[in-house]
Structures are given as C-alpha cells and as structure tokens.
Amino acid sequence: DDYLNMLDGTSEMWTLIDWFHLNSLYYDKFSNSLIISGKNQDIVLSIDYESLELNWIIGDPVNWDEEIVNEYFFTPVGEDFEWQYAQSDVEVLGNGDILIFDNGINKSKLRENDILSRDTYSRAVVYRLDKELMTIEQVFEYGKSLGTLFYSPEYSNVDVHGINNYLIHSGENAWIRGVLNILPGYELEEGDYFVQHSTTLEILEGVEVFRMEMEDSIHQTLRASLYENTTNYSPAEGLNLGKHLVTPEFIGAIYTKLNVLDTVPEEHEINFIKEFDRLIFTANFNIGQEVYLVLERNNETLKYLIPTEENPFALVCVEVCDDDLIDVTFFINEEGVSGKYNIYLIMNDKEYNTYKNVTFE
C-alpha cells in the first residue's frame, strides 16, 4: 500500500486480507527493476530496484484513481488489443517486451460487463511498451482460439526458450457437475463429481510444436533436458537478501474472564513451528471467532490478533467442506522480537495456556 490504494481496481477475487495477491516476481536486469504481478487488482507493475519508485502499471485502468492512471498506466495502440485479467506469471523478453499468462477471469473490471463462461479463455500475451509515450501494443497472443478448454483461473505459467519460442501452461481447467469453474478454488459437496484437465504447449513462430495434456491440476511446468553433460551443479549456501517486517501487534485492551479449563480444546488442532526467522502458528477456528495469540515473558506482553475471516489462501476442499471452520496460518516474524516467551491463546474472552514456548534470537 506504499504504491497503490488497496481499494482501487478491485477484481472479483479481491478481499481485505488478500487485496493484491502477488503471484509473480521477476527481476529485469536491463532496466534494474522488479516486475510484479498483482492478480486481485489485474495489474503488472514495475518498481525501480534502487530507488524503489513506481515506474509503470500494465492493466485495465477502469476503477482506478485518475491521477494514478494519468501518471503510470499505458494507453493501448494497434489492432486486436486486449487487457490481461487475473494474470499468473510475468517474464521480460530480451527486447524488453512483457510476456504474461493472462488467466482472463471475467475480462472486465465491472461485473455487469463480465463475459459469459462459455466465451471465456486464457492465453499467453506479449505486450510492447513505449515508456516515453506511455503506449502499449499487443504483439503476440496464443490461447484465445482454444476457448474454454484452455481456461485456467489460477494454476498456470509461461516461459521463454528463444526468440518467438514460448512454453504456455494452463494448469487447472476444472469442471464441477459439468459446469466450468471460472474462479480460483472450488468446494465439493457430498455426491459432487469434477473433472480436472491441464494443457502445456510449446509455441514456435506462432505454431504449436508440442502439446501435453493431463487429467489433473498441475500448478506449473518447466521444460528441462533429461541429459545434460555440460551441467555441473554445485550447491552453495543461500544468501539472505532482505529481512521481514516487524509483525504488527494488536493495540488495545483485550477483555478476558475466568477460565476454569486451562488447556486449549483439542478440536482446534493448534501447532507451532519455529523457523530461523519466524514462528508459524496453525489451528482450526470458527469463522469470525475472536482469537488472540499472546507472548509473555517477565513483564513484557506481545499481543497479536489472529484473522479468522474466510481465508482466500485455503481455497480447495479435498473432502466435504465445513462452512463453519477454517484453517488458519499466522506468522510472527523474528524481526523486532528477542528472548524466550510463553505462548497463550485468548478465544472468546477466555485465556488458555498452550504450555509451549518460543525463543527469538
């Protein structure tokens, strides 16, 4: 939100907890910038790697602030231009063109203009940018002619293997009760049936030279040689190129009443995992349940509000979904926290001792 208004350009997938949904990050060495995809605002943006200033935004400008549009958005030129919607993957080609997997959800920023499900499709698209005139031209697309059978609302990716040589993957073409699933995620009710399908294509000079189809959902694909004599891979220790932000604490009073039962009820299935740079807390809660995680040591108390609204990241129910329970994952970053803490939970005004502790270095 340092760059964008979270209420601008919202898509149908937009939620308060997941208003941007970053799903692709690419470093463009030619412009020394980060190219970032925000699925839930239907935009791809560029941020200067050194100054961290916003360079430009690719996307349908409908429902965006006029000042932002005038300064950062492009104006389409040329024939047969279409904006991308709910894109999943972005790459920068050697000539500076932008390659995108356009999932194509709704193909509109306004619900009254959404296309019919029978007309939907996904595609790969290449845009050419004129950053001086702030114009954008569509110079390549593939997938539109394949129609609904190449549509994927989420799992997908693109890759480049040479000039005009692209790998295009549509990973979750799903039909539930014979109806195309047009939004990310699905819920299965007892007795439901569904069919999953994925298609991977290689396109060379606009011609399909390879196709692989599978009856399953495949998140992404990568073309790799089975045999490569010239490769000598020597793993080295990874580098930490940044740090986490300080996890925001809950500011305010928390009312608690006497709790005879001290331990957390087993049905919540609480679990803690300490990684080198954060604490991971997982549990099951009722939707909308009031829950706080409390860390205590000596005279110090840290309080965190656990979000229990419907979770946009837990979209798929393998078994029958329970409308009243959600899986919750919450992180406390090590940044700004130090020492050994006892862990407590407050649920519905009652405090429980987890009899767990965590040490932050």
mmCIF file with all atom_site columns, C-alpha atoms in Angstrom, residues 7-112:
data_model
loop_
_atom_site.group_PDB
_atom_site.id
_atom_site.type_symbol
_atom_site.label_atom_id
_atom_site.label_alt_id
_atom_site.label_comp_id
_atom_site.label_asym_id
_atom_site.label_entity_id
_atom_site.label_seq_id
_atom_site.pdbx_PDB_ins_code
_atom_site.Cartn_x
_atom_site.Cartn_y
_atom_site.Cartn_z
_atom_site.occupancy
_atom_site.B_iso_or_equiv
_atom_site.pdbx_formal_charge
_atom_site.auth_seq_id
_atom_site.auth_comp_id
_atom_site.auth_asym_id
_atom_site.auth_atom_id
_atom_site.pdbx_PDB_model_num
ATOM 1   C CA . LEU A 1 7   ? -9.486  -0.213  -2.909  1.00 0.00 ? 7   LEU A CA 1
ATOM 2   C CA . ASP A 1 8   ? -8.619  0.712   -6.499  1.00 0.00 ? 8   ASP A CA 1
ATOM 3   C CA . GLY A 1 9   ? -9.123  -1.641  -9.436  1.00 0.00 ? 9   GLY A CA 1
ATOM 4   C CA . THR A 1 10  ? -10.591 -4.470  -7.373  1.00 0.00 ? 10  THR A CA 1
ATOM 5   C CA . SER A 1 11  ? -11.380 -7.758  -9.116  1.00 0.00 ? 11  SER A CA 1
ATOM 6   C CA . GLU A 1 12  ? -13.991 -10.320 -8.137  1.00 0.00 ? 12  GLU A CA 1
ATOM 7   C CA . MET A 1 13  ? -11.319 -12.217 -6.150  1.00 0.00 ? 13  MET A CA 1
ATOM 8   C CA . TRP A 1 14  ? -10.429 -9.125  -4.072  1.00 0.00 ? 14  TRP A CA 1
ATOM 9   C CA . THR A 1 15  ? -10.602 -9.500  -0.301  1.00 0.00 ? 15  THR A CA 1
ATOM 10  C CA . LEU A 1 16  ? -9.432  -7.257  2.514   1.00 0.00 ? 16  LEU A CA 1
ATOM 11  C CA . ILE A 1 17  ? -6.785  -9.767  3.604   1.00 0.00 ? 17  ILE A CA 1
ATOM 12  C CA . ASP A 1 18  ? -5.666  -10.527 0.035   1.00 0.00 ? 18  ASP A CA 1
ATOM 13  C CA . TRP A 1 19  ? -6.241  -7.311  -1.892  1.00 0.00 ? 19  TRP A CA 1
ATOM 14  C CA . PHE A 1 20  ? -3.191  -7.595  -4.188  1.00 0.00 ? 20  PHE A CA 1
ATOM 15  C CA . HIS A 1 21  ? -2.251  -11.313 -4.350  1.00 0.00 ? 21  HIS A CA 1
ATOM 16  C CA . LEU A 1 22  ? 1.353   -11.145 -5.546  1.00 0.00 ? 22  LEU A CA 1
ATOM 17  C CA . ASN A 1 23  ? 1.878   -14.291 -7.646  1.00 0.00 ? 23  ASN A CA 1
ATOM 18  C CA . SER A 1 24  ? 4.888   -13.443 -9.828  1.00 0.00 ? 24  SER A CA 1
ATOM 19  C CA . LEU A 1 25  ? 8.103   -11.521 -9.205  1.00 0.00 ? 25  LEU A CA 1
ATOM 20  C CA . TYR A 1 26  ? 10.709  -11.014 -11.945 1.00 0.00 ? 26  TYR A CA 1
ATOM 21  C CA . TYR A 1 27  ? 13.968  -9.062  -11.831 1.00 0.00 ? 27  TYR A CA 1
ATOM 22  C CA . ASP A 1 28  ? 14.577  -7.204  -15.103 1.00 0.00 ? 28  ASP A CA 1
ATOM 23  C CA . LYS A 1 29  ? 18.346  -6.743  -15.294 1.00 0.00 ? 29  LYS A CA 1
ATOM 24  C CA . PHE A 1 30  ? 18.075  -4.455  -18.324 1.00 0.00 ? 30  PHE A CA 1
ATOM 25  C CA . SER A 1 31  ? 16.035  -1.804  -16.511 1.00 0.00 ? 31  SER A CA 1
ATOM 26  C CA . ASN A 1 32  ? 17.203  -2.771  -12.995 1.00 0.00 ? 32  ASN A CA 1
ATOM 27  C CA . SER A 1 33  ? 13.627  -3.099  -11.865 1.00 0.00 ? 33  SER A CA 1
ATOM 28  C CA . LEU A 1 34  ? 11.243  -5.573  -10.265 1.00 0.00 ? 34  LEU A CA 1
ATOM 29  C CA . ILE A 1 35  ? 8.273   -6.659  -12.379 1.00 0.00 ? 35  ILE A CA 1
ATOM 30  C CA . ILE A 1 36  ? 5.427   -7.683  -10.072 1.00 0.00 ? 36  ILE A CA 1
ATOM 31  C CA . SER A 1 37  ? 2.056   -9.295  -10.778 1.00 0.00 ? 37  SER A CA 1
ATOM 32  C CA . GLY A 1 38  ? -0.978  -8.475  -8.620  1.00 0.00 ? 38  GLY A CA 1
ATOM 33  C CA . LYS A 1 39  ? -3.725  -10.928 -9.566  1.00 0.00 ? 39  LYS A CA 1
ATOM 34  C CA . ASN A 1 40  ? -6.503  -9.426  -7.456  1.00 0.00 ? 40  ASN A CA 1
ATOM 35  C CA . GLN A 1 41  ? -6.089  -5.966  -8.970  1.00 0.00 ? 41  GLN A CA 1
ATOM 36  C CA . ASP A 1 42  ? -5.466  -7.250  -12.531 1.00 0.00 ? 42  ASP A CA 1
ATOM 37  C CA . ILE A 1 43  ? -2.170  -5.369  -12.831 1.00 0.00 ? 43  ILE A CA 1
ATOM 38  C CA . VAL A 1 44  ? 1.520   -5.838  -13.574 1.00 0.00 ? 44  VAL A CA 1
ATOM 39  C CA . LEU A 1 45  ? 3.777   -3.107  -12.249 1.00 0.00 ? 45  LEU A CA 1
ATOM 40  C CA . SER A 1 46  ? 7.440   -2.108  -12.362 1.00 0.00 ? 46  SER A CA 1
ATOM 41  C CA . ILE A 1 47  ? 9.394   -0.819  -9.357  1.00 0.00 ? 47  ILE A CA 1
ATOM 42  C CA . ASP A 1 48  ? 12.905  0.586   -9.643  1.00 0.00 ? 48  ASP A CA 1
ATOM 43  C CA . TYR A 1 49  ? 15.263  -1.715  -7.737  1.00 0.00 ? 49  TYR A CA 1
ATOM 44  C CA . GLU A 1 50  ? 17.461  1.093   -6.382  1.00 0.00 ? 50  GLU A CA 1
ATOM 45  C CA . SER A 1 51  ? 15.074  3.976   -5.715  1.00 0.00 ? 51  SER A CA 1
ATOM 46  C CA . LEU A 1 52  ? 12.002  1.755   -5.052  1.00 0.00 ? 52  LEU A CA 1
ATOM 47  C CA . GLU A 1 53  ? 9.938   4.223   -7.082  1.00 0.00 ? 53  GLU A CA 1
ATOM 48  C CA . LEU A 1 54  ? 6.975   3.037   -9.111  1.00 0.00 ? 54  LEU A CA 1
ATOM 49  C CA . ASN A 1 55  ? 7.801   3.108   -12.844 1.00 0.00 ? 55  ASN A CA 1
ATOM 50  C CA . TRP A 1 56  ? 4.635   1.978   -14.626 1.00 0.00 ? 56  TRP A CA 1
ATOM 51  C CA . ILE A 1 57  ? 1.491   -0.178  -14.439 1.00 0.00 ? 57  ILE A CA 1
ATOM 52  C CA . ILE A 1 58  ? 0.026   -2.544  -17.057 1.00 0.00 ? 58  ILE A CA 1
ATOM 53  C CA . GLY A 1 59  ? -3.695  -3.148  -16.677 1.00 0.00 ? 59  GLY A CA 1
ATOM 54  C CA . ASP A 1 60  ? -7.225  -2.017  -17.398 1.00 0.00 ? 60  ASP A CA 1
ATOM 55  C CA . PRO A 1 61  ? -7.498  1.494   -15.888 1.00 0.00 ? 61  PRO A CA 1
ATOM 56  C CA . VAL A 1 62  ? -11.235 1.204   -15.098 1.00 0.00 ? 62  VAL A CA 1
ATOM 57  C CA . ASN A 1 63  ? -11.976 1.902   -11.399 1.00 0.00 ? 63  ASN A CA 1
ATOM 58  C CA . TRP A 1 64  ? -8.518  3.326   -10.741 1.00 0.00 ? 64  TRP A CA 1
ATOM 59  C CA . ASP A 1 65  ? -7.743  6.754   -9.347  1.00 0.00 ? 65  ASP A CA 1
ATOM 60  C CA . GLU A 1 66  ? -7.454  9.242   -12.210 1.00 0.00 ? 66  GLU A CA 1
ATOM 61  C CA . GLU A 1 67  ? -4.131  10.666  -11.017 1.00 0.00 ? 67  GLU A CA 1
ATOM 62  C CA . ILE A 1 68  ? -2.594  7.181   -10.837 1.00 0.00 ? 68  ILE A CA 1
ATOM 63  C CA . VAL A 1 69  ? -3.931  6.358   -14.295 1.00 0.00 ? 69  VAL A CA 1
ATOM 64  C CA . ASN A 1 70  ? -2.565  9.564   -15.834 1.00 0.00 ? 70  ASN A CA 1
ATOM 65  C CA . GLU A 1 71  ? 0.914   9.040   -14.361 1.00 0.00 ? 71  GLU A CA 1
ATOM 66  C CA . TYR A 1 72  ? 1.506   5.290   -14.517 1.00 0.00 ? 72  TYR A CA 1
ATOM 67  C CA . PHE A 1 73  ? -0.945  3.495   -16.852 1.00 0.00 ? 73  PHE A CA 1
ATOM 68  C CA . PHE A 1 74  ? -0.420  2.880   -20.569 1.00 0.00 ? 74  PHE A CA 1
ATOM 69  C CA . THR A 1 75  ? -2.725  3.756   -23.468 1.00 0.00 ? 75  THR A CA 1
ATOM 70  C CA . PRO A 1 76  ? -3.409  0.892   -25.942 1.00 0.00 ? 76  PRO A CA 1
ATOM 71  C CA . VAL A 1 77  ? -2.416  1.297   -29.603 1.00 0.00 ? 77  VAL A CA 1
ATOM 72  C CA . GLY A 1 78  ? -2.690  -1.046  -32.573 1.00 0.00 ? 78  GLY A CA 1
ATOM 73  C CA . GLU A 1 79  ? -5.322  -3.607  -33.515 1.00 0.00 ? 79  GLU A CA 1
ATOM 74  C CA . ASP A 1 80  ? -6.860  -6.525  -31.599 1.00 0.00 ? 80  ASP A CA 1
ATOM 75  C CA . PHE A 1 81  ? -5.692  -5.226  -28.229 1.00 0.00 ? 81  PHE A CA 1
ATOM 76  C CA . GLU A 1 82  ? -6.994  -6.871  -25.048 1.00 0.00 ? 82  GLU A CA 1
ATOM 77  C CA . TRP A 1 83  ? -6.006  -6.210  -21.437 1.00 0.00 ? 83  TRP A CA 1
ATOM 78  C CA . GLN A 1 84  ? -4.935  -9.089  -19.209 1.00 0.00 ? 84  GLN A CA 1
ATOM 79  C CA . TYR A 1 85  ? -7.066  -10.041 -16.201 1.00 0.00 ? 85  TYR A CA 1
ATOM 80  C CA . ALA A 1 86  ? -6.079  -12.030 -13.080 1.00 0.00 ? 86  ALA A CA 1
ATOM 81  C CA . GLN A 1 87  ? -2.691  -12.872 -14.650 1.00 0.00 ? 87  GLN A CA 1
ATOM 82  C CA . SER A 1 88  ? -0.479  -15.508 -13.010 1.00 0.00 ? 88  SER A CA 1
ATOM 83  C CA . ASP A 1 89  ? 3.026   -15.209 -14.448 1.00 0.00 ? 89  ASP A CA 1
ATOM 84  C CA . VAL A 1 90  ? 5.216   -12.487 -15.970 1.00 0.00 ? 90  VAL A CA 1
ATOM 85  C CA . GLU A 1 91  ? 8.576   -12.507 -17.759 1.00 0.00 ? 91  GLU A CA 1
ATOM 86  C CA . VAL A 1 92  ? 10.602  -9.860  -19.569 1.00 0.00 ? 92  VAL A CA 1
ATOM 87  C CA . LEU A 1 93  ? 11.879  -10.824 -23.023 1.00 0.00 ? 93  LEU A CA 1
ATOM 88  C CA . GLY A 1 94  ? 15.322  -9.933  -24.341 1.00 0.00 ? 94  GLY A CA 1
ATOM 89  C CA . ASN A 1 95  ? 13.958  -6.951  -26.285 1.00 0.00 ? 95  ASN A CA 1
ATOM 90  C CA . GLY A 1 96  ? 12.076  -5.565  -23.281 1.00 0.00 ? 96  GLY A CA 1
ATOM 91  C CA . ASP A 1 97  ? 8.648   -6.911  -24.260 1.00 0.00 ? 97  ASP A CA 1
ATOM 92  C CA . ILE A 1 98  ? 6.481   -8.265  -21.439 1.00 0.00 ? 98  ILE A CA 1
ATOM 93  C CA . LEU A 1 99  ? 5.266   -11.895 -21.589 1.00 0.00 ? 99  LEU A CA 1
ATOM 94  C CA . ILE A 1 100 ? 2.220   -12.645 -19.407 1.00 0.00 ? 100 ILE A CA 1
ATOM 95  C CA . PHE A 1 101 ? -0.039  -15.609 -18.750 1.00 0.00 ? 101 PHE A CA 1
ATOM 96  C CA . ASP A 1 102 ? -3.455  -13.938 -18.919 1.00 0.00 ? 102 ASP A CA 1
ATOM 97  C CA . ASN A 1 103 ? -5.898  -16.135 -16.994 1.00 0.00 ? 103 ASN A CA 1
ATOM 98  C CA . GLY A 1 104 ? -8.712  -13.933 -18.283 1.00 0.00 ? 104 GLY A CA 1
ATOM 99  C CA . ILE A 1 105 ? -11.136 -14.076 -15.360 1.00 0.00 ? 105 ILE A CA 1
ATOM 100 C CA . ASN A 1 106 ? -14.268 -12.074 -16.307 1.00 0.00 ? 106 ASN A CA 1
ATOM 101 C CA . LYS A 1 107 ? -12.259 -9.966  -18.817 1.00 0.00 ? 107 LYS A CA 1
ATOM 102 C CA . SER A 1 108 ? -13.768 -6.868  -17.238 1.00 0.00 ? 108 SER A CA 1
ATOM 103 C CA . LYS A 1 109 ? -13.405 -4.610  -14.198 1.00 0.00 ? 109 LYS A CA 1
ATOM 104 C CA . LEU A 1 110 ? -17.184 -4.182  -13.988 1.00 0.00 ? 110 LEU A CA 1
ATOM 105 C CA . ARG A 1 111 ? -19.341 -7.143  -13.044 1.00 0.00 ? 111 ARG A CA 1
ATOM 106 C CA . GLU A 1 112 ? -22.137 -6.028  -15.354 1.00 0.00 ? 112 GLU A CA 1
#
